[in-house]
PDB file of C-alpha atoms in Angstrom:
ATOM      1  CA  LYS A   1      60.240   4.436-121.417  1.00 53.00           C
ATOM      2  CA  ARG A   2      57.499   6.616-120.028  1.00 69.00           C
ATOM      3  CA  LYS A   3      54.448   4.695-121.189  1.00 78.00           C
ATOM      4  CA  GLY A   4      53.693   1.106-122.041  1.00 84.00           C
ATOM      5  CA  GLU A   5      55.579  -2.070-121.456  1.00 88.00           C
ATOM      6  CA  LEU A   6      59.300  -2.329-122.019  1.00 86.00           C
ATOM      7  CA  LYS A   7      60.331  -4.236-125.110  1.00 90.00           C
ATOM      8  CA  LYS A   8      62.829  -7.074-124.993  1.00 92.00           C
ATOM      9  CA  ASP A   9      65.517  -5.051-126.793  1.00 92.00           C
ATOM     10  CA  GLU A  10      65.063  -2.140-124.363  1.00 90.00           C
ATOM     11  CA  ILE A  11      65.584  -4.469-121.393  1.00 91.00           C
ATOM     12  CA  GLU A  12      68.663  -5.969-123.038  1.00 92.00           C
ATOM     13  CA  LEU A  13      70.147  -2.512-123.641  1.00 92.00           C
ATOM     14  CA  VAL A  14      69.708  -1.558-119.979  1.00 90.00           C
ATOM     15  CA  PHE A  15      71.190  -4.894-118.914  1.00 92.00           C
ATOM     16  CA  LEU A  16      74.287  -4.260-121.063  1.00 94.00           C
ATOM     17  CA  ASP A  17      74.571  -0.736-119.645  1.00 95.00           C
ATOM     18  CA  LEU A  18      74.558  -2.152-116.094  1.00 92.00           C
ATOM     19  CA  ILE A  19      77.278  -4.633-117.036  1.00 94.00           C
ATOM     20  CA  ARG A  20      79.436  -1.924-118.628  1.00 95.00           C
ATOM     21  CA  GLU A  21      78.950   0.263-115.549  1.00 93.00           C
ATOM     22  CA  ALA A  22      80.026  -2.510-113.144  1.00 93.00           C
ATOM     23  CA  GLN A  23      82.990  -3.406-115.344  1.00 95.00           C
ATOM     24  CA  ALA A  24      84.044   0.238-115.579  1.00 94.00           C
ATOM     25  CA  ARG A  25      84.091   0.518-111.773  1.00 92.00           C
ATOM     26  CA  HIS A  26      85.976  -2.720-111.119  1.00 93.00           C
ATOM     27  CA  PHE A  27      88.079  -3.262-114.246  1.00 96.00           C
ATOM     28  CA  SER A  28      88.745   0.286-115.449  1.00 95.00           C
ATOM     29  CA  GLU A  29      92.479  -0.206-116.107  1.00 96.00           C
ATOM     30  CA  GLU A  30      91.882  -3.416-118.021  1.00 97.00           C
ATOM     31  CA  ARG A  31      89.118  -1.848-120.125  1.00 96.00           C
ATOM     32  CA  LEU A  32      91.306   1.162-120.909  1.00 97.00           C
ATOM     33  CA  ALA A  33      94.249  -1.011-121.953  1.00 97.00           C
ATOM     34  CA  LEU A  34      92.118  -3.247-124.161  1.00 97.00           C
ATOM     35  CA  SER A  35      90.301  -0.320-125.773  1.00 95.00           C
ATOM     36  CA  ASN A  36      93.729   1.123-126.660  1.00 96.00           C
ATOM     37  CA  LYS A  37      94.847  -2.246-128.102  1.00 95.00           C
ATOM     38  CA  ARG A  38      97.374  -2.777-125.300  1.00 96.00           C
ATOM     39  CA  PRO A  39      97.830  -5.898-123.183  1.00 94.00           C
ATOM     40  CA  ILE A  40      96.568  -5.791-119.618  1.00 95.00           C
ATOM     41  CA  GLU A  41      99.044  -6.048-116.767  1.00 96.00           C
ATOM     42  CA  LYS A  42      99.952  -9.539-115.571  1.00 94.00           C
ATOM     43  CA  LYS A  43      99.103  -8.551-111.977  1.00 95.00           C
ATOM     44  CA  SER A  44      95.466  -7.991-112.962  1.00 95.00           C
ATOM     45  CA  LEU A  45      92.999 -10.368-111.332  1.00 91.00           C
ATOM     46  CA  ILE A  46      91.529 -11.189-114.742  1.00 95.00           C
ATOM     47  CA  SER A  47      94.711 -11.483-116.831  1.00 95.00           C
ATOM     48  CA  ALA A  48      94.606 -15.309-116.823  1.00 94.00           C
ATOM     49  CA  LEU A  49      91.118 -15.179-118.360  1.00 95.00           C
ATOM     50  CA  ASN A  50      92.413 -13.700-121.648  1.00 96.00           C
ATOM     51  CA  PRO A  51      89.916 -10.824-121.536  1.00 97.00           C
ATOM     52  CA  PHE A  52      88.749  -8.916-124.582  1.00 97.00           C
ATOM     53  CA  LEU A  53      86.179  -6.219-125.346  1.00 97.00           C
ATOM     54  CA  ASP A  54      83.375  -7.353-127.615  1.00 97.00           C
ATOM     55  CA  ALA A  55      81.571  -5.196-130.193  1.00 96.00           C
ATOM     56  CA  ASP A  56      79.255  -3.853-127.461  1.00 95.00           C
ATOM     57  CA  GLY A  57      82.157  -2.814-125.215  1.00 96.00           C
ATOM     58  CA  ILE A  58      81.546  -5.723-122.836  1.00 97.00           C
ATOM     59  CA  LEU A  59      84.554  -7.358-121.190  1.00 97.00           C
ATOM     60  CA  ARG A  60      84.531 -11.108-121.868  1.00 98.00           C
ATOM     61  CA  SER A  61      86.736 -14.124-121.237  1.00 97.00           C
ATOM     62  CA  ASN A  62      88.388 -15.981-124.085  1.00 95.00           C
ATOM     63  CA  SER A  63      89.459 -19.595-123.616  1.00 91.00           C
ATOM     64  CA  ARG A  64      89.692 -22.905-125.438  1.00 92.00           C
ATOM     65  CA  ILE A  65      85.932 -23.289-125.166  1.00 91.00           C
ATOM     66  CA  GLN A  66      85.694 -20.883-128.104  1.00 92.00           C
ATOM     67  CA  TYR A  67      86.300 -23.868-130.381  1.00 91.00           C
ATOM     68  CA  ALA A  68      83.191 -25.734-129.249  1.00 93.00           C
ATOM     69  CA  GLU A  69      80.927 -25.710-132.280  1.00 91.00           C
ATOM     70  CA  THR A  70      77.607 -26.319-130.548  1.00 94.00           C
ATOM     71  CA  LEU A  71      77.785 -23.535-127.952  1.00 96.00           C
ATOM     72  CA  ASN A  72      76.377 -20.037-128.372  1.00 95.00           C
ATOM     73  CA  TYR A  73      78.449 -16.844-128.183  1.00 95.00           C
ATOM     74  CA  ASP A  74      77.582 -16.035-124.562  1.00 95.00           C
ATOM     75  CA  THR A  75      78.655 -19.510-123.447  1.00 95.00           C
ATOM     76  CA  LYS A  76      81.880 -19.493-125.458  1.00 96.00           C
ATOM     77  CA  PHE A  77      82.832 -16.016-124.263  1.00 97.00           C
ATOM     78  CA  PRO A  78      81.385 -15.423-120.778  1.00 96.00           C
ATOM     79  CA  ILE A  79      80.936 -11.888-119.508  1.00 96.00           C
ATOM     80  CA  LEU A  80      83.395 -10.941-116.772  1.00 95.00           C
ATOM     81  CA  LEU A  81      81.767  -9.491-113.682  1.00 92.00           C
ATOM     82  CA  PRO A  82      83.177  -8.480-110.302  1.00 88.00           C
ATOM     83  CA  LYS A  83      82.577 -10.826-107.407  1.00 83.00           C
ATOM     84  CA  LYS A  84      80.291  -8.317-105.699  1.00 74.00           C
ATOM     85  CA  ASP A  85      78.622  -5.226-107.103  1.00 64.00           C
ATOM     86  CA  HIS A  86      75.668  -3.321-105.676  1.00 61.00           C
ATOM     87  CA  LEU A  87      74.095  -2.757-109.119  1.00 57.00           C
ATOM     88  CA  LEU A  88      74.111  -6.397-110.087  1.00 54.00           C
ATOM     89  CA  GLY A  89      73.027  -7.863-106.773  1.00 53.00           C
TER      90      GLY A  89
END
């Protein structure tokens, strides 16, 4: 935005873009496989986390915690991030 304060939804969109960018650099093969409805390779570092792509194209973990009724979506399905990435700190 060129003028004025950023709105909450604008900040959230940039945040999601940074996550997608980091995931694309570190998990490109996994993202490609999942976007083509194929399983990821067993040798992948994240294969045991049952990864999936959400509606926003964000790579998330899927586990038994998904059945917890009182938790929100982000807690049930945590975003997968690389251990170190210069964009995310």
